[in-house]
PDB file of C-alpha atoms in Angstrom:
ATOM      1  CA  UNK A   1     365.560 212.815   0.864  1.00 55.00           C
ATOM      2  CA  UNK A   2     365.043 212.065  -2.842  1.00 60.00           C
ATOM      3  CA  UNK A   3     364.433 208.362  -3.494  1.00 59.00           C
ATOM      4  CA  UNK A   4     367.546 208.013  -5.690  1.00 59.00           C
ATOM      5  CA  UNK A   5     369.823 209.300  -2.914  1.00 62.00           C
ATOM      6  CA  UNK A   6     368.461 206.932  -0.237  1.00 65.00           C
ATOM      7  CA  UNK A   7     370.765 204.089   0.679  1.00 71.00           C
ATOM      8  CA  UNK A   8     369.235 200.764  -0.352  1.00 78.00           C
ATOM      9  CA  UNK A   9     369.048 197.935   2.152  1.00 87.00           C
ATOM     10  CA  UNK A  10     369.002 194.214   1.449  1.00 88.00           C
ATOM     11  CA  UNK A  11     365.922 193.555   3.545  1.00 90.00           C
ATOM     12  CA  UNK A  12     364.160 196.853   3.048  1.00 88.00           C
ATOM     13  CA  UNK A  13     365.409 198.931   5.940  1.00 91.00           C
ATOM     14  CA  UNK A  14     368.500 199.356   8.120  1.00 92.00           C
ATOM     15  CA  UNK A  15     366.636 198.118  11.168  1.00 94.00           C
ATOM     16  CA  UNK A  16     365.513 194.954   9.383  1.00 95.00           C
ATOM     17  CA  UNK A  17     369.014 194.290   8.021  1.00 94.00           C
ATOM     18  CA  UNK A  18     370.653 194.750  11.428  1.00 94.00           C
ATOM     19  CA  UNK A  19     368.000 192.798  13.284  1.00 95.00           C
ATOM     20  CA  UNK A  20     368.389 189.806  10.940  1.00 96.00           C
ATOM     21  CA  UNK A  21     372.170 189.880  11.201  1.00 95.00           C
ATOM     22  CA  UNK A  22     371.957 190.047  14.962  1.00 94.00           C
ATOM     23  CA  UNK A  23     369.524 187.104  15.003  1.00 95.00           C
ATOM     24  CA  UNK A  24     371.909 185.043  12.861  1.00 95.00           C
ATOM     25  CA  UNK A  25     374.753 185.815  15.303  1.00 93.00           C
ATOM     26  CA  UNK A  26     372.780 185.201  18.490  1.00 91.00           C
ATOM     27  CA  UNK A  27     370.148 182.517  17.695  1.00 83.00           C
ATOM     28  CA  UNK A  28     367.399 184.159  19.741  1.00 90.00           C
ATOM     29  CA  UNK A  29     366.621 187.606  21.096  1.00 91.00           C
ATOM     30  CA  UNK A  30     363.756 189.250  22.897  1.00 91.00           C
ATOM     31  CA  UNK A  31     362.264 192.339  21.346  1.00 93.00           C
ATOM     32  CA  UNK A  32     363.311 194.705  24.171  1.00 92.00           C
ATOM     33  CA  UNK A  33     366.838 193.283  24.183  1.00 90.00           C
ATOM     34  CA  UNK A  34     367.116 193.682  20.412  1.00 92.00           C
ATOM     35  CA  UNK A  35     365.795 197.249  20.689  1.00 93.00           C
ATOM     36  CA  UNK A  36     368.317 198.087  23.362  1.00 91.00           C
ATOM     37  CA  UNK A  37     371.130 196.458  21.420  1.00 90.00           C
ATOM     38  CA  UNK A  38     370.313 198.233  18.171  1.00 92.00           C
ATOM     39  CA  UNK A  39     369.498 201.605  19.813  1.00 92.00           C
ATOM     40  CA  UNK A  40     365.906 201.557  18.576  1.00 93.00           C
ATOM     41  CA  UNK A  41     362.511 201.709  20.265  1.00 93.00           C
ATOM     42  CA  UNK A  42     360.791 198.409  21.085  1.00 92.00           C
ATOM     43  CA  UNK A  43     357.836 199.360  18.838  1.00 94.00           C
ATOM     44  CA  UNK A  44     360.118 199.844  15.855  1.00 95.00           C
ATOM     45  CA  UNK A  45     361.714 196.429  16.441  1.00 94.00           C
ATOM     46  CA  UNK A  46     358.308 194.816  17.013  1.00 94.00           C
ATOM     47  CA  UNK A  47     357.146 196.284  13.703  1.00 94.00           C
ATOM     48  CA  UNK A  48     360.229 194.942  11.920  1.00 95.00           C
ATOM     49  CA  UNK A  49     359.681 191.485  13.524  1.00 95.00           C
ATOM     50  CA  UNK A  50     356.061 191.435  12.419  1.00 93.00           C
ATOM     51  CA  UNK A  51     356.922 192.245   8.806  1.00 92.00           C
ATOM     52  CA  UNK A  52     359.750 189.635   8.752  1.00 94.00           C
ATOM     53  CA  UNK A  53     357.365 187.108  10.284  1.00 92.00           C
ATOM     54  CA  UNK A  54     354.832 187.770   7.556  1.00 90.00           C
ATOM     55  CA  UNK A  55     357.326 186.814   4.883  1.00 90.00           C
ATOM     56  CA  UNK A  56     358.293 183.731   6.913  1.00 91.00           C
ATOM     57  CA  UNK A  57     361.973 184.370   7.648  1.00 95.00           C
ATOM     58  CA  UNK A  58     361.600 184.817  11.397  1.00 95.00           C
ATOM     59  CA  UNK A  59     359.426 183.258  14.048  1.00 94.00           C
ATOM     60  CA  UNK A  60     358.517 184.494  17.497  1.00 92.00           C
ATOM     61  CA  UNK A  61     357.195 182.937  20.672  1.00 90.00           C
ATOM     62  CA  UNK A  62     355.723 184.594  23.712  1.00 89.00           C
ATOM     63  CA  UNK A  63     356.917 183.706  27.200  1.00 89.00           C
ATOM     64  CA  UNK A  64     354.978 185.591  29.820  1.00 89.00           C
ATOM     65  CA  UNK A  65     354.974 189.143  28.402  1.00 87.00           C
ATOM     66  CA  UNK A  66     358.248 188.728  26.540  1.00 88.00           C
ATOM     67  CA  UNK A  67     358.381 188.088  22.788  1.00 90.00           C
ATOM     68  CA  UNK A  68     361.396 186.022  21.747  1.00 93.00           C
ATOM     69  CA  UNK A  69     362.452 186.153  18.088  1.00 95.00           C
ATOM     70  CA  UNK A  70     364.629 183.810  16.046  1.00 95.00           C
ATOM     71  CA  UNK A  71     365.330 183.021  12.395  1.00 96.00           C
ATOM     72  CA  UNK A  72     362.785 180.525  11.031  1.00 95.00           C
ATOM     73  CA  UNK A  73     364.695 177.213  10.739  1.00 92.00           C
ATOM     74  CA  UNK A  74     361.821 175.775   8.729  1.00 92.00           C
ATOM     75  CA  UNK A  75     361.964 178.418   5.986  1.00 93.00           C
ATOM     76  CA  UNK A  76     362.970 176.832   2.702  1.00 91.00           C
ATOM     77  CA  UNK A  77     366.082 178.992   2.260  1.00 94.00           C
ATOM     78  CA  UNK A  78     366.985 179.196   5.998  1.00 94.00           C
ATOM     79  CA  UNK A  79     370.443 177.703   5.559  1.00 94.00           C
ATOM     80  CA  UNK A  80     371.407 180.092   2.794  1.00 95.00           C
ATOM     81  CA  UNK A  81     369.912 183.092   4.587  1.00 96.00           C
ATOM     82  CA  UNK A  82     371.837 182.331   7.801  1.00 95.00           C
ATOM     83  CA  UNK A  83     375.092 181.934   5.847  1.00 95.00           C
ATOM     84  CA  UNK A  84     374.538 185.265   4.127  1.00 96.00           C
ATOM     85  CA  UNK A  85     373.688 187.021   7.407  1.00 95.00           C
ATOM     86  CA  UNK A  86     376.692 185.511   9.192  1.00 94.00           C
ATOM     87  CA  UNK A  87     378.909 186.728   6.385  1.00 94.00           C
ATOM     88  CA  UNK A  88     377.434 190.184   6.606  1.00 93.00           C
ATOM     89  CA  UNK A  89     377.823 190.054  10.364  1.00 91.00           C
ATOM     90  CA  UNK A  90     381.504 189.117  10.082  1.00 91.00           C
ATOM     91  CA  UNK A  91     382.056 192.361   8.163  1.00 90.00           C
ATOM     92  CA  UNK A  92     380.320 194.473  10.760  1.00 87.00           C
ATOM     93  CA  UNK A  93     382.453 194.753  13.916  1.00 87.00           C
ATOM     94  CA  UNK A  94     379.851 196.766  15.776  1.00 87.00           C
ATOM     95  CA  UNK A  95     377.149 194.163  15.272  1.00 88.00           C
ATOM     96  CA  UNK A  96     379.584 191.342  16.107  1.00 88.00           C
ATOM     97  CA  UNK A  97     380.407 193.084  19.361  1.00 86.00           C
ATOM     98  CA  UNK A  98     376.706 193.624  20.155  1.00 85.00           C
ATOM     99  CA  UNK A  99     376.099 189.901  19.460  1.00 84.00           C
ATOM    100  CA  UNK A 100     378.802 188.884  21.888  1.00 82.00           C
ATOM    101  CA  UNK A 101     377.235 191.058  24.589  1.00 78.00           C
ATOM    102  CA  UNK A 102     373.719 189.786  23.785  1.00 72.00           C
ATOM    103  CA  UNK A 103     374.424 186.084  24.161  1.00 62.00           C
ATOM    104  CA  UNK A 104     372.229 184.699  26.883  1.00 59.00           C
ATOM    105  CA  UNK A 105     373.787 182.218  29.233  1.00 61.00           C
ATOM    106  CA  UNK A 106     372.152 180.691  32.321  1.00 59.00           C
ATOM    107  CA  UNK A 107     372.975 182.753  35.364  1.00 62.00           C
ATOM    108  CA  UNK A 108     372.385 181.692  38.942  1.00 68.00           C
ATOM    109  CA  UNK A 109     369.864 183.931  40.724  1.00 68.00           C
ATOM    110  CA  UNK A 110     371.647 186.295  43.123  1.00 68.00           C
ATOM    111  CA  UNK A 111     375.021 185.914  41.484  1.00 63.00           C
ATOM    112  CA  UNK A 112     376.684 189.357  41.390  1.00 61.00           C
ATOM    113  CA  UNK A 113     377.185 190.818  37.909  1.00 54.00           C
TER     114      UNK A 113
ATOM    115  CA  UNK B   1     327.490 176.849   3.528  1.00 86.00           C
ATOM    116  CA  UNK B   2     329.498 177.348   6.694  1.00 89.00           C
ATOM    117  CA  UNK B   3     327.761 177.257  10.050  1.00 89.00           C
ATOM    118  CA  UNK B   4     328.560 176.421  13.664  1.00 91.00           C
ATOM    119  CA  UNK B   5     328.374 172.708  12.884  1.00 92.00           C
ATOM    120  CA  UNK B   6     330.978 172.895  10.074  1.00 93.00           C
ATOM    121  CA  UNK B   7     334.185 170.988  10.790  1.00 93.00           C
ATOM    122  CA  UNK B   8     337.608 172.381   9.959  1.00 94.00           C
ATOM    123  CA  UNK B   9     337.711 170.219   6.825  1.00 95.00           C
ATOM    124  CA  UNK B  10     334.260 171.497   5.770  1.00 95.00           C
ATOM    125  CA  UNK B  11     335.642 175.008   6.084  1.00 96.00           C
ATOM    126  CA  UNK B  12     338.759 174.005   4.131  1.00 97.00           C
ATOM    127  CA  UNK B  13     336.650 172.602   1.266  1.00 97.00           C
ATOM    128  CA  UNK B  14     334.505 175.720   1.128  1.00 97.00           C
ATOM    129  CA  UNK B  15     337.517 178.095   1.263  1.00 97.00           C
ATOM    130  CA  UNK B  16     339.550 176.184  -1.308  1.00 97.00           C
ATOM    131  CA  UNK B  17     336.597 176.009  -3.654  1.00 97.00           C
ATOM    132  CA  UNK B  18     335.813 179.756  -3.276  1.00 97.00           C
ATOM    133  CA  UNK B  19     339.436 180.568  -4.034  1.00 97.00           C
ATOM    134  CA  UNK B  20     339.453 178.149  -6.959  1.00 96.00           C
ATOM    135  CA  UNK B  21     336.342 179.864  -8.438  1.00 96.00           C
ATOM    136  CA  UNK B  22     338.402 183.095  -8.287  1.00 95.00           C
ATOM    137  CA  UNK B  23     341.268 181.383 -10.140  1.00 95.00           C
ATOM    138  CA  UNK B  24     343.451 181.084  -7.038  1.00 96.00           C
ATOM    139  CA  UNK B  25     345.210 177.861  -6.190  1.00 96.00           C
ATOM    140  CA  UNK B  26     345.460 177.389  -2.416  1.00 97.00           C
ATOM    141  CA  UNK B  27     346.974 174.242  -0.874  1.00 98.00           C
ATOM    142  CA  UNK B  28     346.058 173.109   2.620  1.00 97.00           C
ATOM    143  CA  UNK B  29     349.166 172.475   4.743  1.00 96.00           C
ATOM    144  CA  UNK B  30     350.464 172.447   8.326  1.00 94.00           C
ATOM    145  CA  UNK B  31     348.371 171.116  11.171  1.00 94.00           C
ATOM    146  CA  UNK B  32     345.180 171.482   9.183  1.00 95.00           C
ATOM    147  CA  UNK B  33     346.459 169.105   6.498  1.00 97.00           C
ATOM    148  CA  UNK B  34     347.205 166.588   9.280  1.00 96.00           C
ATOM    149  CA  UNK B  35     343.560 167.075  10.429  1.00 94.00           C
ATOM    150  CA  UNK B  36     342.477 166.088   6.908  1.00 95.00           C
ATOM    151  CA  UNK B  37     344.268 162.730   7.179  1.00 95.00           C
ATOM    152  CA  UNK B  38     343.692 162.120  10.860  1.00 91.00           C
ATOM    153  CA  UNK B  39     340.257 163.103  12.203  1.00 83.00           C
ATOM    154  CA  UNK B  40     341.416 162.535  15.803  1.00 81.00           C
ATOM    155  CA  UNK B  41     343.591 165.646  15.517  1.00 82.00           C
ATOM    156  CA  UNK B  42     341.609 168.871  15.168  1.00 82.00           C
ATOM    157  CA  UNK B  43     343.461 172.060  14.345  1.00 86.00           C
ATOM    158  CA  UNK B  44     341.581 175.298  14.886  1.00 89.00           C
ATOM    159  CA  UNK B  45     342.748 176.996  11.741  1.00 92.00           C
ATOM    160  CA  UNK B  46     342.991 176.141   8.091  1.00 96.00           C
ATOM    161  CA  UNK B  47     346.433 177.024   6.752  1.00 96.00           C
ATOM    162  CA  UNK B  48     346.649 177.532   3.005  1.00 97.00           C
ATOM    163  CA  UNK B  49     349.753 178.405   1.024  1.00 96.00           C
ATOM    164  CA  UNK B  50     349.201 180.498  -2.102  1.00 94.00           C
ATOM    165  CA  UNK B  51     351.342 181.185  -5.142  1.00 86.00           C
ATOM    166  CA  UNK B  52     353.700 184.052  -4.383  1.00 82.00           C
ATOM    167  CA  UNK B  53     352.092 186.395  -6.883  1.00 85.00           C
ATOM    168  CA  UNK B  54     348.521 185.984  -5.551  1.00 87.00           C
ATOM    169  CA  UNK B  55     346.698 189.260  -4.973  1.00 90.00           C
ATOM    170  CA  UNK B  56     345.551 189.844  -1.416  1.00 90.00           C
ATOM    171  CA  UNK B  57     342.509 191.748  -2.736  1.00 93.00           C
ATOM    172  CA  UNK B  58     341.418 188.748  -4.820  1.00 95.00           C
ATOM    173  CA  UNK B  59     341.765 186.466  -1.762  1.00 96.00           C
ATOM    174  CA  UNK B  60     339.711 188.856   0.387  1.00 95.00           C
ATOM    175  CA  UNK B  61     336.950 189.021  -2.268  1.00 96.00           C
ATOM    176  CA  UNK B  62     336.833 185.223  -2.666  1.00 96.00           C
ATOM    177  CA  UNK B  63     336.588 184.585   1.059  1.00 96.00           C
ATOM    178  CA  UNK B  64     333.977 187.272   1.664  1.00 96.00           C
ATOM    179  CA  UNK B  65     331.685 185.143  -0.560  1.00 95.00           C
ATOM    180  CA  UNK B  66     331.734 182.402   2.057  1.00 96.00           C
ATOM    181  CA  UNK B  67     331.499 184.793   5.024  1.00 95.00           C
ATOM    182  CA  UNK B  68     335.186 185.038   5.987  1.00 96.00           C
ATOM    183  CA  UNK B  69     336.666 188.496   6.608  1.00 95.00           C
ATOM    184  CA  UNK B  70     340.208 189.500   7.234  1.00 94.00           C
ATOM    185  CA  UNK B  71     340.989 190.661  10.770  1.00 91.00           C
ATOM    186  CA  UNK B  72     344.062 191.490  12.738  1.00 82.00           C
ATOM    187  CA  UNK B  73     347.352 189.722  11.870  1.00 79.00           C
ATOM    188  CA  UNK B  74     345.855 188.627   8.546  1.00 84.00           C
ATOM    189  CA  UNK B  75     343.683 186.004  10.156  1.00 93.00           C
ATOM    190  CA  UNK B  76     340.342 185.427   8.424  1.00 96.00           C
ATOM    191  CA  UNK B  77     337.368 184.714  10.671  1.00 95.00           C
ATOM    192  CA  UNK B  78     333.697 183.809  10.269  1.00 95.00           C
ATOM    193  CA  UNK B  79     330.862 184.983  12.491  1.00 94.00           C
ATOM    194  CA  UNK B  80     329.362 181.478  12.779  1.00 93.00           C
ATOM    195  CA  UNK B  81     332.498 179.332  12.846  1.00 94.00           C
ATOM    196  CA  UNK B  82     335.253 178.909  15.422  1.00 94.00           C
ATOM    197  CA  UNK B  83     337.690 177.941  12.665  1.00 95.00           C
ATOM    198  CA  UNK B  84     339.899 180.610  11.196  1.00 96.00           C
ATOM    199  CA  UNK B  85     341.769 180.674   7.887  1.00 97.00           C
ATOM    200  CA  UNK B  86     345.377 181.772   7.526  1.00 95.00           C
ATOM    201  CA  UNK B  87     347.837 182.085   4.723  1.00 95.00           C
ATOM    202  CA  UNK B  88     351.393 181.357   5.896  1.00 92.00           C
ATOM    203  CA  UNK B  89     354.094 182.852   3.691  1.00 89.00           C
ATOM    204  CA  UNK B  90     355.021 180.781   0.631  1.00 86.00           C
ATOM    205  CA  UNK B  91     356.463 179.096  -1.193  1.00 92.00           C
ATOM    206  CA  UNK B  92     354.801 175.770  -0.497  1.00 95.00           C
ATOM    207  CA  UNK B  93     357.721 173.833   0.995  1.00 96.00           C
ATOM    208  CA  UNK B  94     358.520 171.324   3.726  1.00 96.00           C
ATOM    209  CA  UNK B  95     361.823 172.640   4.976  1.00 94.00           C
ATOM    210  CA  UNK B  96     364.055 172.818   1.911  1.00 93.00           C
ATOM    211  CA  UNK B  97     361.786 170.690  -0.288  1.00 95.00           C
ATOM    212  CA  UNK B  98     359.537 172.691  -2.529  1.00 95.00           C
ATOM    213  CA  UNK B  99     356.189 170.897  -2.881  1.00 96.00           C
ATOM    214  CA  UNK B 100     355.217 170.706  -6.490  1.00 94.00           C
ATOM    215  CA  UNK B 101     352.482 168.074  -6.371  1.00 95.00           C
ATOM    216  CA  UNK B 102     349.542 167.712  -4.036  1.00 97.00           C
ATOM    217  CA  UNK B 103     346.265 165.878  -3.844  1.00 97.00           C
ATOM    218  CA  UNK B 104     343.065 167.370  -5.213  1.00 97.00           C
ATOM    219  CA  UNK B 105     340.020 165.877  -3.515  1.00 97.00           C
ATOM    220  CA  UNK B 106     336.452 166.369  -4.713  1.00 97.00           C
ATOM    221  CA  UNK B 107     333.401 166.415  -2.460  1.00 94.00           C
ATOM    222  CA  UNK B 108     330.231 167.035  -4.481  1.00 92.00           C
ATOM    223  CA  UNK B 109     330.741 170.382  -6.163  1.00 94.00           C
ATOM    224  CA  UNK B 110     333.597 171.349  -3.853  1.00 97.00           C
ATOM    225  CA  UNK B 111     337.303 170.661  -4.050  1.00 97.00           C
ATOM    226  CA  UNK B 112     340.286 170.715  -1.753  1.00 97.00           C
ATOM    227  CA  UNK B 113     343.980 170.888  -2.604  1.00 98.00           C
ATOM    228  CA  UNK B 114     345.974 169.290   0.222  1.00 98.00           C
ATOM    229  CA  UNK B 115     349.624 168.253   0.632  1.00 98.00           C
ATOM    230  CA  UNK B 116     350.212 164.500   0.393  1.00 97.00           C
ATOM    231  CA  UNK B 117     350.138 162.289   3.460  1.00 97.00           C
ATOM    232  CA  UNK B 118     353.929 161.841   3.148  1.00 97.00           C
ATOM    233  CA  UNK B 119     354.461 165.613   3.069  1.00 97.00           C
ATOM    234  CA  UNK B 120     352.120 165.972   6.036  1.00 97.00           C
ATOM    235  CA  UNK B 121     354.192 163.480   8.045  1.00 97.00           C
ATOM    236  CA  UNK B 122     357.385 165.361   7.069  1.00 97.00           C
ATOM    237  CA  UNK B 123     355.804 168.707   7.907  1.00 97.00           C
ATOM    238  CA  UNK B 124     354.666 167.636  11.387  1.00 97.00           C
ATOM    239  CA  UNK B 125     357.961 165.893  12.112  1.00 97.00           C
ATOM    240  CA  UNK B 126     359.849 168.981  10.989  1.00 96.00           C
ATOM    241  CA  UNK B 127     357.852 170.999  13.501  1.00 94.00           C
ATOM    242  CA  UNK B 128     359.192 168.662  16.186  1.00 96.00           C
ATOM    243  CA  UNK B 129     362.694 168.584  14.719  1.00 96.00           C
ATOM    244  CA  UNK B 130     363.004 172.367  14.516  1.00 93.00           C
ATOM    245  CA  UNK B 131     361.127 173.410  17.636  1.00 92.00           C
ATOM    246  CA  UNK B 132     360.851 170.296  19.798  1.00 92.00           C
ATOM    247  CA  UNK B 133     357.087 170.251  19.597  1.00 92.00           C
ATOM    248  CA  UNK B 134     356.325 166.736  20.840  1.00 94.00           C
ATOM    249  CA  UNK B 135     352.652 166.929  19.961  1.00 94.00           C
ATOM    250  CA  UNK B 136     353.573 167.537  16.318  1.00 95.00           C
ATOM    251  CA  UNK B 137     355.717 164.364  16.394  1.00 96.00           C
ATOM    252  CA  UNK B 138     352.783 162.369  17.779  1.00 95.00           C
ATOM    253  CA  UNK B 139     350.525 163.743  15.045  1.00 95.00           C
ATOM    254  CA  UNK B 140     353.047 162.781  12.348  1.00 96.00           C
ATOM    255  CA  UNK B 141     353.046 159.190  13.652  1.00 96.00           C
ATOM    256  CA  UNK B 142     349.238 159.199  13.835  1.00 95.00           C
ATOM    257  CA  UNK B 143     348.947 160.333  10.198  1.00 95.00           C
ATOM    258  CA  UNK B 144     351.397 157.566   9.248  1.00 94.00           C
ATOM    259  CA  UNK B 145     349.366 155.050  11.195  1.00 93.00           C
ATOM    260  CA  UNK B 146     346.000 155.866   9.583  1.00 93.00           C
ATOM    261  CA  UNK B 147     347.108 156.375   5.973  1.00 93.00           C
ATOM    262  CA  UNK B 148     347.563 153.024   4.156  1.00 91.00           C
ATOM    263  CA  UNK B 149     350.561 152.384   1.890  1.00 90.00           C
ATOM    264  CA  UNK B 150     352.528 155.376   3.028  1.00 93.00           C
ATOM    265  CA  UNK B 151     355.783 155.806   1.128  1.00 95.00           C
ATOM    266  CA  UNK B 152     358.260 155.641   4.053  1.00 94.00           C
ATOM    267  CA  UNK B 153     361.158 155.769   1.582  1.00 95.00           C
ATOM    268  CA  UNK B 154     360.052 159.207   0.339  1.00 96.00           C
ATOM    269  CA  UNK B 155     359.957 160.473   3.923  1.00 97.00           C
ATOM    270  CA  UNK B 156     363.418 159.044   4.658  1.00 97.00           C
ATOM    271  CA  UNK B 157     364.811 160.677   1.467  1.00 97.00           C
ATOM    272  CA  UNK B 158     363.337 164.041   2.542  1.00 97.00           C
ATOM    273  CA  UNK B 159     364.907 163.702   6.027  1.00 97.00           C
ATOM    274  CA  UNK B 160     368.289 162.827   4.525  1.00 97.00           C
ATOM    275  CA  UNK B 161     368.101 165.928   2.380  1.00 95.00           C
ATOM    276  CA  UNK B 162     367.322 168.133   5.360  1.00 95.00           C
ATOM    277  CA  UNK B 163     370.223 166.631   7.384  1.00 96.00           C
ATOM    278  CA  UNK B 164     372.605 167.024   4.488  1.00 95.00           C
ATOM    279  CA  UNK B 165     371.773 170.720   4.142  1.00 93.00           C
ATOM    280  CA  UNK B 166     371.477 171.656   7.795  1.00 91.00           C
ATOM    281  CA  UNK B 167     373.816 169.901  10.223  1.00 90.00           C
ATOM    282  CA  UNK B 168     371.975 171.390  13.197  1.00 89.00           C
ATOM    283  CA  UNK B 169     369.161 168.861  12.795  1.00 94.00           C
ATOM    284  CA  UNK B 170     369.657 166.033  15.264  1.00 94.00           C
ATOM    285  CA  UNK B 171     370.150 162.714  13.338  1.00 96.00           C
ATOM    286  CA  UNK B 172     369.300 160.768  16.498  1.00 97.00           C
ATOM    287  CA  UNK B 173     365.854 162.383  16.617  1.00 97.00           C
ATOM    288  CA  UNK B 174     365.245 161.224  13.039  1.00 97.00           C
ATOM    289  CA  UNK B 175     366.480 157.690  13.728  1.00 97.00           C
ATOM    290  CA  UNK B 176     364.122 157.388  16.689  1.00 97.00           C
ATOM    291  CA  UNK B 177     361.234 158.813  14.670  1.00 97.00           C
ATOM    292  CA  UNK B 178     361.900 156.496  11.714  1.00 96.00           C
ATOM    293  CA  UNK B 179     361.864 153.490  14.024  1.00 95.00           C
ATOM    294  CA  UNK B 180     358.470 154.557  15.396  1.00 95.00           C
ATOM    295  CA  UNK B 181     357.249 155.293  11.874  1.00 93.00           C
ATOM    296  CA  UNK B 182     358.195 151.878  10.542  1.00 91.00           C
ATOM    297  CA  UNK B 183     356.967 149.928  13.541  1.00 84.00           C
ATOM    298  CA  UNK B 184     353.287 149.611  12.466  1.00 77.00           C
ATOM    299  CA  UNK B 185     354.365 148.754   8.896  1.00 74.00           C
ATOM    300  CA  UNK B 186     356.329 145.696   9.989  1.00 70.00           C
TER     301      UNK B 186
END
């Protein structure tokens, strides 16, 4: 595809845009969960997380073998970024629906789904 | 020269000076800045924030001169030292507050740019405030204890600014911290 016909994205790629919006709507996600939610491979999401981490807008923490990702609350424009992402999320019914499904609540072990 | 006996702050002086010789301003921040003020706390990496337009190639070349090479995840390491050097993404800020002034300390022919003690206290407290890291809170209080004539008013003004902008920060956590902060000053 010629460069001038490519769709531009706010944060450099569709995956990065959607991942950031999803993080704003859910607070925290693990890489595999985000990959499943966005229909992408875990390696593609991990790559997006790494690049966003390098510019300081997201942070991740490892629990066991799981990498949890969230927006970086300490980033100097975190409040404005979250507001922008929430606004973009409000206009995207698909991502809003994914966010509702992705919300993690405590669940008693053994409780039927 | 950096060797196995060099402390984190020795490494920070060498790195900051090498970068300065290359025309690059790098300011020590994070846990390593707290280590500068409070020797009891020893971080294992020197965190420097650079100006946003700094060339990565120029940084690599400057650090190679003192034996540091870039490895995985953009961490610079030295064959003889356990201390690494990292460059967290800029701008230099403590939460929403852009840091525009810092200390420049000279040691013989070397220099070190480091955030102020007040900013270091804010930085460590913010670590606790944002991510509940209790050790960072303890370090903030330790920095405040060892640095004389700390400007507690500047720290309170910063905290008020953060709370005004982001309502998710717990005011009770600040109130408790401020009480602990002021206790040794009474």
